[in-house]
Amino acid sequence: MLTFSRGAAALVACLVAGPAFAQGKPLPPPASDVTPPVELSVSMKDGKPVCDPAELRLPADTNVVLHIKSSADAPVILTAPGQFENGLIQHSDGDLVHVESEKGYTIKQNGQGTLRLRTMKAGQEEYACTSTRNQSAPFKGKLVLVPPAN
């Protein structure tokens, strides 16, 4: 029978979670001291995920609290180019799992969680919600990063 001491179990937990907590170079101060909460919901329609809002508008270069709630009957991967890299992620909790490639977060089936992150510079990117059951049919939305109102 395999047994672990607390120290060994903690070491294994750190090694497994390490990529999600890796530190890059420190970020400059945010463009705004306001930390707006934002809601994102995920559902399924005809076996495909649908994210709401389709146009996700966030203040650029700002700390944001993203509340995610899924009613999907399968895990869904939320991706946005560059946005979910370790240097921009401050904290995640709930039913969210950082994708090993750092390109997104998996939201567990019928899960919910909170993601605290620093948004990228102003501009537009595509974001996607992809079912782990059918990766060939992702929902594609628009991530719009606008200069913050101070």
PDB file of C-alpha atoms in Angstrom:
ATOM      1  CA  MET A   1       0.000   0.000   0.000  1.00  0.00           C
ATOM      2  CA  LEU A   2       1.338   3.402  -0.969  1.00  0.00           C
ATOM      3  CA  THR A   3       1.274   6.079   1.752  1.00  0.00           C
ATOM      4  CA  PHE A   4       2.406   9.685   1.713  1.00  0.00           C
ATOM      5  CA  SER A   5       3.539  11.850   4.559  1.00  0.00           C
ATOM      6  CA  ARG A   6       2.046  15.320   4.716  1.00  0.00           C
ATOM      7  CA  GLY A   7       5.284  16.785   3.356  1.00  0.00           C
ATOM      8  CA  ALA A   8       5.330  14.386   0.402  1.00  0.00           C
ATOM      9  CA  ALA A   9       1.665  15.062  -0.316  1.00  0.00           C
ATOM     10  CA  ALA A  10       2.322  18.813  -0.231  1.00  0.00           C
ATOM     11  CA  LEU A  11       5.288  18.386  -2.590  1.00  0.00           C
ATOM     12  CA  VAL A  12       3.153  16.391  -5.042  1.00  0.00           C
ATOM     13  CA  ALA A  13       0.406  19.041  -4.847  1.00  0.00           C
ATOM     14  CA  CYS A  14       2.949  21.790  -5.587  1.00  0.00           C
ATOM     15  CA  LEU A  15       4.402  19.892  -8.526  1.00  0.00           C
ATOM     16  CA  VAL A  16       0.959  19.262  -9.994  1.00  0.00           C
ATOM     17  CA  ALA A  17      -0.264  22.815  -9.429  1.00  0.00           C
ATOM     18  CA  GLY A  18       3.096  24.451 -10.142  1.00  0.00           C
ATOM     19  CA  PRO A  19       2.385  25.562 -13.727  1.00  0.00           C
ATOM     20  CA  ALA A  20      -0.769  27.382 -12.616  1.00  0.00           C
ATOM     21  CA  PHE A  21       1.112  29.324  -9.945  1.00  0.00           C
ATOM     22  CA  ALA A  22       4.310  30.078 -11.827  1.00  0.00           C
ATOM     23  CA  GLN A  23       5.387  33.674 -11.546  1.00  0.00           C
ATOM     24  CA  GLY A  24       6.538  35.678 -14.528  1.00  0.00           C
ATOM     25  CA  LYS A  25       7.997  39.142 -14.353  1.00  0.00           C
ATOM     26  CA  PRO A  26       5.963  41.544 -12.191  1.00  0.00           C
ATOM     27  CA  LEU A  27       3.225  43.464 -13.961  1.00  0.00           C
ATOM     28  CA  PRO A  28       3.248  47.257 -13.967  1.00  0.00           C
ATOM     29  CA  PRO A  29       0.504  48.934 -11.923  1.00  0.00           C
ATOM     30  CA  PRO A  30      -2.966  48.582 -13.477  1.00  0.00           C
ATOM     31  CA  ALA A  31      -4.347  51.405 -15.610  1.00  0.00           C
ATOM     32  CA  SER A  32      -7.203  51.761 -13.126  1.00  0.00           C
ATOM     33  CA  ASP A  33      -7.661  50.998  -9.428  1.00  0.00           C
ATOM     34  CA  VAL A  34     -11.234  49.892 -10.073  1.00  0.00           C
ATOM     35  CA  THR A  35     -11.698  46.101 -10.118  1.00  0.00           C
ATOM     36  CA  PRO A  36     -14.976  45.560 -11.958  1.00  0.00           C
ATOM     37  CA  PRO A  37     -16.848  42.277 -11.527  1.00  0.00           C
ATOM     38  CA  VAL A  38     -17.897  40.676 -14.810  1.00  0.00           C
ATOM     39  CA  GLU A  39     -20.334  37.797 -15.344  1.00  0.00           C
ATOM     40  CA  LEU A  40     -19.863  35.105 -17.984  1.00  0.00           C
ATOM     41  CA  SER A  41     -22.352  32.275 -18.375  1.00  0.00           C
ATOM     42  CA  VAL A  42     -21.966  29.072 -20.357  1.00  0.00           C
ATOM     43  CA  SER A  43     -24.838  26.916 -21.598  1.00  0.00           C
ATOM     44  CA  MET A  44     -25.342  24.213 -24.204  1.00  0.00           C
ATOM     45  CA  LYS A  45     -27.527  24.481 -27.290  1.00  0.00           C
ATOM     46  CA  ASP A  46     -27.797  21.603 -29.750  1.00  0.00           C
ATOM     47  CA  GLY A  47     -24.796  19.934 -28.122  1.00  0.00           C
ATOM     48  CA  LYS A  48     -22.588  23.003 -28.534  1.00  0.00           C
ATOM     49  CA  PRO A  49     -21.490  25.498 -25.876  1.00  0.00           C
ATOM     50  CA  VAL A  50     -22.789  29.054 -25.945  1.00  0.00           C
ATOM     51  CA  CYS A  51     -21.098  31.799 -23.940  1.00  0.00           C
ATOM     52  CA  ASP A  52     -22.947  34.901 -22.843  1.00  0.00           C
ATOM     53  CA  PRO A  53     -22.145  37.658 -23.502  1.00  0.00           C
ATOM     54  CA  ALA A  54     -20.973  36.985 -27.048  1.00  0.00           C
ATOM     55  CA  GLU A  55     -19.106  40.289 -26.916  1.00  0.00           C
ATOM     56  CA  LEU A  56     -17.160  40.362 -23.674  1.00  0.00           C
ATOM     57  CA  ARG A  57     -16.161  43.996 -22.990  1.00  0.00           C
ATOM     58  CA  LEU A  58     -13.506  44.541 -20.339  1.00  0.00           C
ATOM     59  CA  PRO A  59     -11.320  47.484 -19.355  1.00  0.00           C
ATOM     60  CA  ALA A  60      -7.802  47.081 -20.749  1.00  0.00           C
ATOM     61  CA  ASP A  61      -4.743  46.681 -18.518  1.00  0.00           C
ATOM     62  CA  THR A  62      -6.950  46.435 -15.430  1.00  0.00           C
ATOM     63  CA  ASN A  63      -7.503  43.902 -12.668  1.00  0.00           C
ATOM     64  CA  VAL A  64     -10.845  42.189 -13.301  1.00  0.00           C
ATOM     65  CA  VAL A  65     -12.940  39.675 -11.356  1.00  0.00           C
ATOM     66  CA  LEU A  66     -14.596  37.281 -13.815  1.00  0.00           C
ATOM     67  CA  HIS A  67     -17.474  35.244 -12.351  1.00  0.00           C
ATOM     68  CA  ILE A  68     -18.125  32.182 -14.496  1.00  0.00           C
ATOM     69  CA  LYS A  69     -21.184  29.959 -14.221  1.00  0.00           C
ATOM     70  CA  SER A  70     -21.879  26.988 -16.450  1.00  0.00           C
ATOM     71  CA  SER A  71     -25.098  25.062 -16.937  1.00  0.00           C
ATOM     72  CA  ALA A  72     -23.417  22.953 -19.649  1.00  0.00           C
ATOM     73  CA  ASP A  73     -23.735  19.180 -19.328  1.00  0.00           C
ATOM     74  CA  ALA A  74     -20.058  18.756 -20.249  1.00  0.00           C
ATOM     75  CA  PRO A  75     -16.806  20.452 -19.279  1.00  0.00           C
ATOM     76  CA  VAL A  76     -16.110  23.541 -21.403  1.00  0.00           C
ATOM     77  CA  ILE A  77     -12.751  25.156 -22.143  1.00  0.00           C
ATOM     78  CA  LEU A  78     -12.659  28.962 -22.156  1.00  0.00           C
ATOM     79  CA  THR A  79      -9.808  30.403 -24.254  1.00  0.00           C
ATOM     80  CA  ALA A  80      -8.606  33.850 -25.335  1.00  0.00           C
ATOM     81  CA  PRO A  81      -5.205  34.336 -27.011  1.00  0.00           C
ATOM     82  CA  GLY A  82      -2.677  35.536 -24.432  1.00  0.00           C
ATOM     83  CA  GLN A  83      -5.234  36.388 -21.740  1.00  0.00           C
ATOM     84  CA  PHE A  84      -4.830  33.291 -19.570  1.00  0.00           C
ATOM     85  CA  GLU A  85      -1.048  33.141 -19.382  1.00  0.00           C
ATOM     86  CA  ASN A  86       0.324  32.761 -15.863  1.00  0.00           C
ATOM     87  CA  GLY A  87       1.658  36.312 -15.649  1.00  0.00           C
ATOM     88  CA  LEU A  88      -1.876  37.713 -16.036  1.00  0.00           C
ATOM     89  CA  ILE A  89      -3.682  35.313 -13.692  1.00  0.00           C
ATOM     90  CA  GLN A  90      -3.900  36.465 -10.092  1.00  0.00           C
ATOM     91  CA  HIS A  91      -6.228  33.853  -8.586  1.00  0.00           C
ATOM     92  CA  SER A  92      -8.802  31.253  -9.513  1.00  0.00           C
ATOM     93  CA  ASP A  93     -11.208  29.251  -7.412  1.00  0.00           C
ATOM     94  CA  GLY A  94     -14.247  27.062  -7.692  1.00  0.00           C
ATOM     95  CA  ASP A  95     -14.763  24.646 -10.573  1.00  0.00           C
ATOM     96  CA  LEU A  96     -12.051  26.153 -12.827  1.00  0.00           C
ATOM     97  CA  VAL A  97      -8.919  24.283 -13.893  1.00  0.00           C
ATOM     98  CA  HIS A  98      -6.045  26.033 -15.691  1.00  0.00           C
ATOM     99  CA  VAL A  99      -5.364  24.307 -18.997  1.00  0.00           C
ATOM    100  CA  GLU A 100      -1.812  22.956 -19.081  1.00  0.00           C
ATOM    101  CA  SER A 101      -0.982  24.911 -22.231  1.00  0.00           C
ATOM    102  CA  GLU A 102      -1.860  28.177 -20.390  1.00  0.00           C
ATOM    103  CA  LYS A 103      -4.291  29.041 -23.170  1.00  0.00           C
ATOM    104  CA  GLY A 104      -7.439  28.801 -21.083  1.00  0.00           C
ATOM    105  CA  TYR A 105      -9.498  27.412 -18.249  1.00  0.00           C
ATOM    106  CA  THR A 106     -11.665  24.324 -18.120  1.00  0.00           C
ATOM    107  CA  ILE A 107     -15.017  24.929 -16.445  1.00  0.00           C
ATOM    108  CA  LYS A 108     -16.330  21.718 -14.942  1.00  0.00           C
ATOM    109  CA  GLN A 109     -19.748  20.368 -15.951  1.00  0.00           C
ATOM    110  CA  ASN A 110     -22.402  22.569 -14.264  1.00  0.00           C
ATOM    111  CA  GLY A 111     -19.551  24.367 -12.520  1.00  0.00           C
ATOM    112  CA  GLN A 112     -18.893  27.868 -11.365  1.00  0.00           C
ATOM    113  CA  GLY A 113     -15.912  29.822 -10.166  1.00  0.00           C
ATOM    114  CA  THR A 114     -14.123  33.126  -9.971  1.00  0.00           C
ATOM    115  CA  LEU A 115     -11.103  34.180 -11.958  1.00  0.00           C
ATOM    116  CA  ARG A 116      -9.090  37.261 -10.963  1.00  0.00           C
ATOM    117  CA  LEU A 117      -6.876  38.455 -13.783  1.00  0.00           C
ATOM    118  CA  ARG A 118      -5.103  41.405 -15.334  1.00  0.00           C
ATOM    119  CA  THR A 119      -6.466  42.177 -18.759  1.00  0.00           C
ATOM    120  CA  MET A 120      -4.199  42.771 -21.725  1.00  0.00           C
ATOM    121  CA  LYS A 121      -3.712  46.080 -23.536  1.00  0.00           C
ATOM    122  CA  ALA A 122      -6.600  47.681 -25.462  1.00  0.00           C
ATOM    123  CA  GLY A 123      -7.710  45.885 -28.596  1.00  0.00           C
ATOM    124  CA  GLN A 124      -9.891  43.032 -29.810  1.00  0.00           C
ATOM    125  CA  GLU A 125      -9.347  39.286 -29.696  1.00  0.00           C
ATOM    126  CA  GLU A 126     -11.528  36.294 -30.362  1.00  0.00           C
ATOM    127  CA  TYR A 127     -12.489  34.241 -27.352  1.00  0.00           C
ATOM    128  CA  ALA A 128     -13.924  30.753 -27.481  1.00  0.00           C
ATOM    129  CA  CYS A 129     -15.879  28.235 -25.442  1.00  0.00           C
ATOM    130  CA  THR A 130     -15.248  24.673 -26.545  1.00  0.00           C
ATOM    131  CA  SER A 131     -16.919  21.524 -25.277  1.00  0.00           C
ATOM    132  CA  THR A 132     -14.518  18.768 -24.337  1.00  0.00           C
ATOM    133  CA  ARG A 133     -16.943  16.369 -26.064  1.00  0.00           C
ATOM    134  CA  ASN A 134     -17.002  18.193 -29.398  1.00  0.00           C
ATOM    135  CA  GLN A 135     -13.902  20.302 -29.941  1.00  0.00           C
ATOM    136  CA  SER A 136     -14.643  20.809 -33.634  1.00  0.00           C
ATOM    137  CA  ALA A 137     -17.572  23.149 -32.915  1.00  0.00           C
ATOM    138  CA  PRO A 138     -16.434  25.941 -30.564  1.00  0.00           C
ATOM    139  CA  PHE A 139     -18.494  28.996 -29.750  1.00  0.00           C
ATOM    140  CA  LYS A 140     -16.552  32.062 -30.895  1.00  0.00           C
ATOM    141  CA  GLY A 141     -17.120  35.438 -29.335  1.00  0.00           C
ATOM    142  CA  LYS A 142     -15.328  38.764 -29.263  1.00  0.00           C
ATOM    143  CA  LEU A 143     -13.155  39.963 -26.385  1.00  0.00           C
ATOM    144  CA  VAL A 144     -13.081  43.757 -26.524  1.00  0.00           C
ATOM    145  CA  LEU A 145     -10.544  45.463 -24.272  1.00  0.00           C
ATOM    146  CA  VAL A 146     -11.295  49.168 -23.984  1.00  0.00           C
ATOM    147  CA  PRO A 147      -9.262  51.882 -22.236  1.00  0.00           C
ATOM    148  CA  PRO A 148     -10.531  52.105 -18.649  1.00  0.00           C
ATOM    149  CA  ALA A 149     -12.567  55.048 -17.436  1.00  0.00           C
ATOM    150  CA  ASN A 150     -10.625  56.418 -14.466  1.00  0.00           C
TER     151      ASN A 150
END
